[in-house]
mmCIF file of C-alpha atoms in Angstrom:
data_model
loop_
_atom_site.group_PDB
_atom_site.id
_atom_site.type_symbol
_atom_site.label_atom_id
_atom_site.label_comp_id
_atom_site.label_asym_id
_atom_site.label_seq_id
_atom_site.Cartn_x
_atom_site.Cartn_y
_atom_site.Cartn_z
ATOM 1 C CA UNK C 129 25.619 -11.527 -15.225
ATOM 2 C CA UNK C 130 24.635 -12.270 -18.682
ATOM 3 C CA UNK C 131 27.315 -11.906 -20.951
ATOM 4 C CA UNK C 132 27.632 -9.217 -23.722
ATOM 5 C CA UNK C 133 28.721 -12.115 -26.261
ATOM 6 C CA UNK C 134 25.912 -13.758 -26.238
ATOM 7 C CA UNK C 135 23.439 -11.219 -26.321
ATOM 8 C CA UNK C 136 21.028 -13.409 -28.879
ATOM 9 C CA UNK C 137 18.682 -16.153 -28.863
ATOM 10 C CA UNK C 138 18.479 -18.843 -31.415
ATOM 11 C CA UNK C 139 15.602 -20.380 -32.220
ATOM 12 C CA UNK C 140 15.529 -23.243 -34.317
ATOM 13 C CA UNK C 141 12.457 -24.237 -37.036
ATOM 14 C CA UNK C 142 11.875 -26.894 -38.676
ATOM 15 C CA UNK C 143 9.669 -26.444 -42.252
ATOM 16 C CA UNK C 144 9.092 -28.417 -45.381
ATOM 17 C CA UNK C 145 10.821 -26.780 -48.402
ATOM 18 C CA UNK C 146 10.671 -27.176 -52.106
ATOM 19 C CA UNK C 147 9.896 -31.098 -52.920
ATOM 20 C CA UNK C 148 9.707 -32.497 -49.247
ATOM 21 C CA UNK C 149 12.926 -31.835 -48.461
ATOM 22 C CA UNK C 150 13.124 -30.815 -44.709
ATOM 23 C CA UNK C 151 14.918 -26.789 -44.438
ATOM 24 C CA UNK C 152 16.506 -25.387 -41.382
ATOM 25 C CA UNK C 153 15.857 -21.951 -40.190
ATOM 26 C CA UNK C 154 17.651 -20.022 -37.248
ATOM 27 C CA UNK C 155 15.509 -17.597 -35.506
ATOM 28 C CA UNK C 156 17.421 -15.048 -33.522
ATOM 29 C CA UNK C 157 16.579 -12.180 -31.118
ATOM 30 C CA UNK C 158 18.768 -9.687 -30.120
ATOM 31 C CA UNK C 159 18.953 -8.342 -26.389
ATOM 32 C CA UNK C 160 20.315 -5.282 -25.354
ATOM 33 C CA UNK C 161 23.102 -7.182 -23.105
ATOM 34 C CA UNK C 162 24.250 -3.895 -21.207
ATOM 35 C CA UNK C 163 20.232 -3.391 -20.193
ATOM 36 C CA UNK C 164 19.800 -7.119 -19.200
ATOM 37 C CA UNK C 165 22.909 -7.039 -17.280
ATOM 38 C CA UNK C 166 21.709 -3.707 -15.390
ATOM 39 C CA UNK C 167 18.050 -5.417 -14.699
ATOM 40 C CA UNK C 168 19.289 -8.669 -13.262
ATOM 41 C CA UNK C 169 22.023 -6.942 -10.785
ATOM 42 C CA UNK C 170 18.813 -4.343 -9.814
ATOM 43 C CA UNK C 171 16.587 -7.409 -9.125
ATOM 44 C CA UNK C 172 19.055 -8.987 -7.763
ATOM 45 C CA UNK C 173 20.079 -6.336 -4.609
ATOM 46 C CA UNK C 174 16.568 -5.678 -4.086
ATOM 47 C CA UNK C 175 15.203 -9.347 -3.513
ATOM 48 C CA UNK C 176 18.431 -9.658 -1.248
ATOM 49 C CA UNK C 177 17.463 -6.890 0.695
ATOM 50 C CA UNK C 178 14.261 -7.744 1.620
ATOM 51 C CA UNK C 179 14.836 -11.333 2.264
ATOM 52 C CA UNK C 180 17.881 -10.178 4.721
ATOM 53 C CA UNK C 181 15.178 -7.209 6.291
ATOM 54 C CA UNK C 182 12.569 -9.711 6.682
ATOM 55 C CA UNK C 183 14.490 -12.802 7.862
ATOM 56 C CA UNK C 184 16.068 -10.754 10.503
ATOM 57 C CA UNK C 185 12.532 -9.477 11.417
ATOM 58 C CA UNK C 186 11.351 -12.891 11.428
ATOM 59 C CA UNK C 187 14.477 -13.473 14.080
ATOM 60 C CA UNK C 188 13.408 -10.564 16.354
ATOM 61 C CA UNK C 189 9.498 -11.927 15.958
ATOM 62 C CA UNK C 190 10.519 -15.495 17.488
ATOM 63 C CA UNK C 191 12.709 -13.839 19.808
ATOM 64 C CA UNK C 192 9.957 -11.238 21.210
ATOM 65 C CA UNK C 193 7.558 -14.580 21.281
ATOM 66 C CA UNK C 194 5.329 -12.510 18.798
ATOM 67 C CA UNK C 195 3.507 -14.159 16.254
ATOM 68 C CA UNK C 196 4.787 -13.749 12.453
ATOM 69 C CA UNK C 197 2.757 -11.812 10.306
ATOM 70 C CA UNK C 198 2.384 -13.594 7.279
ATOM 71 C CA UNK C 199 3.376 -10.934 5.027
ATOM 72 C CA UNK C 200 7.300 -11.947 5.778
ATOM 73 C CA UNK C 201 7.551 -15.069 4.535
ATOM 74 C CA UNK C 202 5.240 -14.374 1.616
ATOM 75 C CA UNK C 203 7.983 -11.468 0.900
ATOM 76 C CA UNK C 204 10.772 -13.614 1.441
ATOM 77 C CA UNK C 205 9.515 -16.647 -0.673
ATOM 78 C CA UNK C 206 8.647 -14.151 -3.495
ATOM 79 C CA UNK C 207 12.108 -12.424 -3.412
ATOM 80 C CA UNK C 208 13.377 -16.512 -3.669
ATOM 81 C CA UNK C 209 11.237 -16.848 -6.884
ATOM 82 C CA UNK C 210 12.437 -13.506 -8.147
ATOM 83 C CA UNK C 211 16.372 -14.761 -7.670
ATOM 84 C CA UNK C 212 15.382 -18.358 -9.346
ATOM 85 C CA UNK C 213 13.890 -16.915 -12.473
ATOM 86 C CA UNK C 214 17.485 -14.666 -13.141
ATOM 87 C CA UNK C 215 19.025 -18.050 -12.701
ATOM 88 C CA UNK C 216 16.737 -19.735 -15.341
ATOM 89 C CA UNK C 217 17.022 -16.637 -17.478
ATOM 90 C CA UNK C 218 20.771 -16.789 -17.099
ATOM 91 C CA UNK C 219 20.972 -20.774 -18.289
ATOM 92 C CA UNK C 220 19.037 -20.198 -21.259
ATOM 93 C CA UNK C 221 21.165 -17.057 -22.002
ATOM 94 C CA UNK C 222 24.118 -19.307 -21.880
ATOM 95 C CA UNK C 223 22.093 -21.973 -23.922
ATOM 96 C CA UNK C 224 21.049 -19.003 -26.165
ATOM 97 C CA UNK C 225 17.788 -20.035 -26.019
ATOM 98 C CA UNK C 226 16.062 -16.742 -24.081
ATOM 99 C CA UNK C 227 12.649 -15.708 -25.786
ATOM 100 C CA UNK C 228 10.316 -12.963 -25.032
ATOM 101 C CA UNK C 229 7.397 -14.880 -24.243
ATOM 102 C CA UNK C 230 9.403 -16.507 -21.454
ATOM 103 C CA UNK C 231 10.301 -13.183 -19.992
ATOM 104 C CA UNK C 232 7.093 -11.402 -20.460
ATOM 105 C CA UNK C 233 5.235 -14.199 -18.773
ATOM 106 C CA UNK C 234 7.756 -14.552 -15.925
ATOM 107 C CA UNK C 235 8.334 -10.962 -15.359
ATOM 108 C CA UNK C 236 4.332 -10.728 -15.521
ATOM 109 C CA UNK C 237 3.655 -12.971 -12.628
ATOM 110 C CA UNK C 238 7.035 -11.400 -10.377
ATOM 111 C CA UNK C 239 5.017 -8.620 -11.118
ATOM 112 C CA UNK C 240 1.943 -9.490 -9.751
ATOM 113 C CA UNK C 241 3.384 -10.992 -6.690
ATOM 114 C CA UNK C 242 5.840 -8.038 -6.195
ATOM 115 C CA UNK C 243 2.866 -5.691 -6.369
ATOM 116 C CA UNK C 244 0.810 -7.735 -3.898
ATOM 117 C CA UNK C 245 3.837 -7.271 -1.761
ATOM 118 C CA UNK C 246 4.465 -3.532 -2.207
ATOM 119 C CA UNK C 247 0.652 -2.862 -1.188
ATOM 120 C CA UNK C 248 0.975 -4.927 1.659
ATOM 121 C CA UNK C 249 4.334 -3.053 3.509
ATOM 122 C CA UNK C 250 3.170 0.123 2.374
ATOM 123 C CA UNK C 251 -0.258 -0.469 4.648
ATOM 124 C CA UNK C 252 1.677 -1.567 7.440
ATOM 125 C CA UNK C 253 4.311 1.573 7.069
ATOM 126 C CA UNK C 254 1.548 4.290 5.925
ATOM 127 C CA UNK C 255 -1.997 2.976 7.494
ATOM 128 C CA UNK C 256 -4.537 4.789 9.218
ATOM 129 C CA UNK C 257 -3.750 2.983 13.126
ATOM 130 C CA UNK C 258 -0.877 2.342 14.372
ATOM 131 C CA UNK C 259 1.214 2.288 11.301
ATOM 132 C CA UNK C 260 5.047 1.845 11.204
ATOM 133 C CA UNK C 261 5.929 5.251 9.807
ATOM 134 C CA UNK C 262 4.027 7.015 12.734
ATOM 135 C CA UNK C 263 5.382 4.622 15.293
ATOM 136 C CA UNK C 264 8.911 5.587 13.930
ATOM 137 C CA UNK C 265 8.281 9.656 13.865
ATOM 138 C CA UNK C 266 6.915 9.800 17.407
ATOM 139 C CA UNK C 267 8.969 7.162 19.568
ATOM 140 C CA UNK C 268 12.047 7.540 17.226
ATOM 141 C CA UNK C 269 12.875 9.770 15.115
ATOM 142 C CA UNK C 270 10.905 12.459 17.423
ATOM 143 C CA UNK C 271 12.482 11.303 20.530
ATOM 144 C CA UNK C 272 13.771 14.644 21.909
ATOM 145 C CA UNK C 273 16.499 14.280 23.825
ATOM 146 C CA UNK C 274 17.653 11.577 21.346
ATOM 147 C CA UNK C 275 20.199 9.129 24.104
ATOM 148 C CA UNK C 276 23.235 9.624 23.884
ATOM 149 C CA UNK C 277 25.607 7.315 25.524
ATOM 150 C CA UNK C 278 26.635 3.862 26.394
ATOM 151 C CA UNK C 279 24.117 2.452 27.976
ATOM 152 C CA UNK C 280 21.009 -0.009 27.507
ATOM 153 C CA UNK C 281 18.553 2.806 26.505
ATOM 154 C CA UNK C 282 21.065 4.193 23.817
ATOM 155 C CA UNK C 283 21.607 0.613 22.505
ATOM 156 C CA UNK C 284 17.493 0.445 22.097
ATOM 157 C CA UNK C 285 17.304 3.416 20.290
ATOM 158 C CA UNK C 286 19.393 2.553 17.661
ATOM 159 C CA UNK C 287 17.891 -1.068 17.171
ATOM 160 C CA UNK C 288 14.430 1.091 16.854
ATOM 161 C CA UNK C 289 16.249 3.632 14.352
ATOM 162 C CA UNK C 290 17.216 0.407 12.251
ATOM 163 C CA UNK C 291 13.996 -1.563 12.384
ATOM 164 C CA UNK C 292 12.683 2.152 11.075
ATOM 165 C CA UNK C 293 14.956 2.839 8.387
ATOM 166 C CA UNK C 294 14.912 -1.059 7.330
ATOM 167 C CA UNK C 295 10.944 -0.965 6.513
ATOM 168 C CA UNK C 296 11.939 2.236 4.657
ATOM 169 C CA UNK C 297 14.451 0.560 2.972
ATOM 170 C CA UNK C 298 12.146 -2.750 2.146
ATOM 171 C CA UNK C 299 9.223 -0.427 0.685
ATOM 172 C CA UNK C 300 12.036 1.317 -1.627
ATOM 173 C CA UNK C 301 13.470 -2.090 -2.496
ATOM 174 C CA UNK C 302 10.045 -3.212 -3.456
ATOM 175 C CA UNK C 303 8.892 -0.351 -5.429
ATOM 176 C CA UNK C 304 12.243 -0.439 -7.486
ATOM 177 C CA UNK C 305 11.724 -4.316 -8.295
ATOM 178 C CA UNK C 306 8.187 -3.436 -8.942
ATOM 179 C CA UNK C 307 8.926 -0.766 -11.626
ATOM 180 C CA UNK C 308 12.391 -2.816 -13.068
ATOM 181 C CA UNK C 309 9.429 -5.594 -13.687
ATOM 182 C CA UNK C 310 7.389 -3.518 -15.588
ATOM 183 C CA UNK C 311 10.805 -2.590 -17.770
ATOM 184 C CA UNK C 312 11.829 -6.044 -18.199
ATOM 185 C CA UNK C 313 8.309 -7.040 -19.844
ATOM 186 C CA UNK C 314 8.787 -3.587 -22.245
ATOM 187 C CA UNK C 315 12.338 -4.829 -22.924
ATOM 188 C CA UNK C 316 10.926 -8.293 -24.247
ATOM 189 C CA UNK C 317 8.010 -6.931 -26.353
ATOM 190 C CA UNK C 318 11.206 -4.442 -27.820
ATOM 191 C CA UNK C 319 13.038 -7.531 -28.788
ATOM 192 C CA UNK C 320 9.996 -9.469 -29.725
ATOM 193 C CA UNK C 321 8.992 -6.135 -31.988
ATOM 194 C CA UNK C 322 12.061 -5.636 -33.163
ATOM 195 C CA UNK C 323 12.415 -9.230 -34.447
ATOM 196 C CA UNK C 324 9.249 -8.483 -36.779
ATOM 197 C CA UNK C 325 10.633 -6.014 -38.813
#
């Protein structure tokens, strides 16, 4: 995580002074380390989660023969961007060289793309025909008697159960790295604003 030491950005400026002579200015912003810290480990378990969900759903898709609908891999390759920009983030936190427009952009198009996503699952798990949710309340989580036992019926109604509760957890995941987006990108203008006074 980013370290509380370094919890500035220098930026450096190069000017003409009095008779020619070149001057040096240092341009620092200040970020709240403790928040930054809290936002990257946040970002960081939710794109995990959903690449794990959705690889693994990609897994059972080529294993059923189904086709793979394309909303998986778009999920998974945005949860990939989402864990490179922390790492570029982090290396110019090191290089104390982390500025607001970087994260505002960056944040602003994770944003987008996490958004995109978020609309996507929650059409597939709240839709008007055949949608996940009401596949999961009347073949699952409605099954009355629930099986018990050990036996090959059991064993398929707790895969179901988890392929249930893993969409559920994938639309939560999303939502939180939606809204942690939107706070990174009010984080930056803070420092940005706060720089101007």
């Amino acid at each position: 995580m980013a370290s509380t030491v370094t919890s500035d950005s220098l930026v450096y400026d190069r000017s003409r002074g009095v008779g020619g002579v070149g001057v040096e200015r240092v341009h620092k912003y200040h970020w709240p380390a403790i928040q930054l810290n809290v936002w990257m480990l946040i970002m960081l378990i939710a794109a995990c989660t959903i690449i794990g969900v959705f690889a693994t759903f990609i897994d059972v898709q080529n294993t059923l023969l189904l086709p793979v609908p394309w909303y998986f891999p778009y999920f998974i390759t945005v949860s990939a961007l989402t864990i490179l920009f922390i790492a570029v983030l982090l290396f110019l936190i090191f290089q104390r060289r982390l500025l607001p427009s970087i994260v505002m952009i960056g944040g602003f198009i994770l944003f987008v793309l996490w958004l995109v996503g978020l609309i996507v699952i929650s059409v597939q798990l709240w839709g008007p025909n055949g949608s996940v949710n009401s596949n999961c309340n009347l073949f699952v989580f409605g099954a009355e008697p629930k099986p018990k036992g050990q036996n090959l019926e059991t064993l398929a109604w707790l895969q179901q159960r988890s392929i249930c509760q893993s969409w559920d957890a994938v639309f939560a995941f999303g939502l939180v790295g939606t809204v942690f987006l939107v706070w990174i990108m009010v984080i930056a203008y803070q420092v940005f604003a706060d720089d101007r006074r």
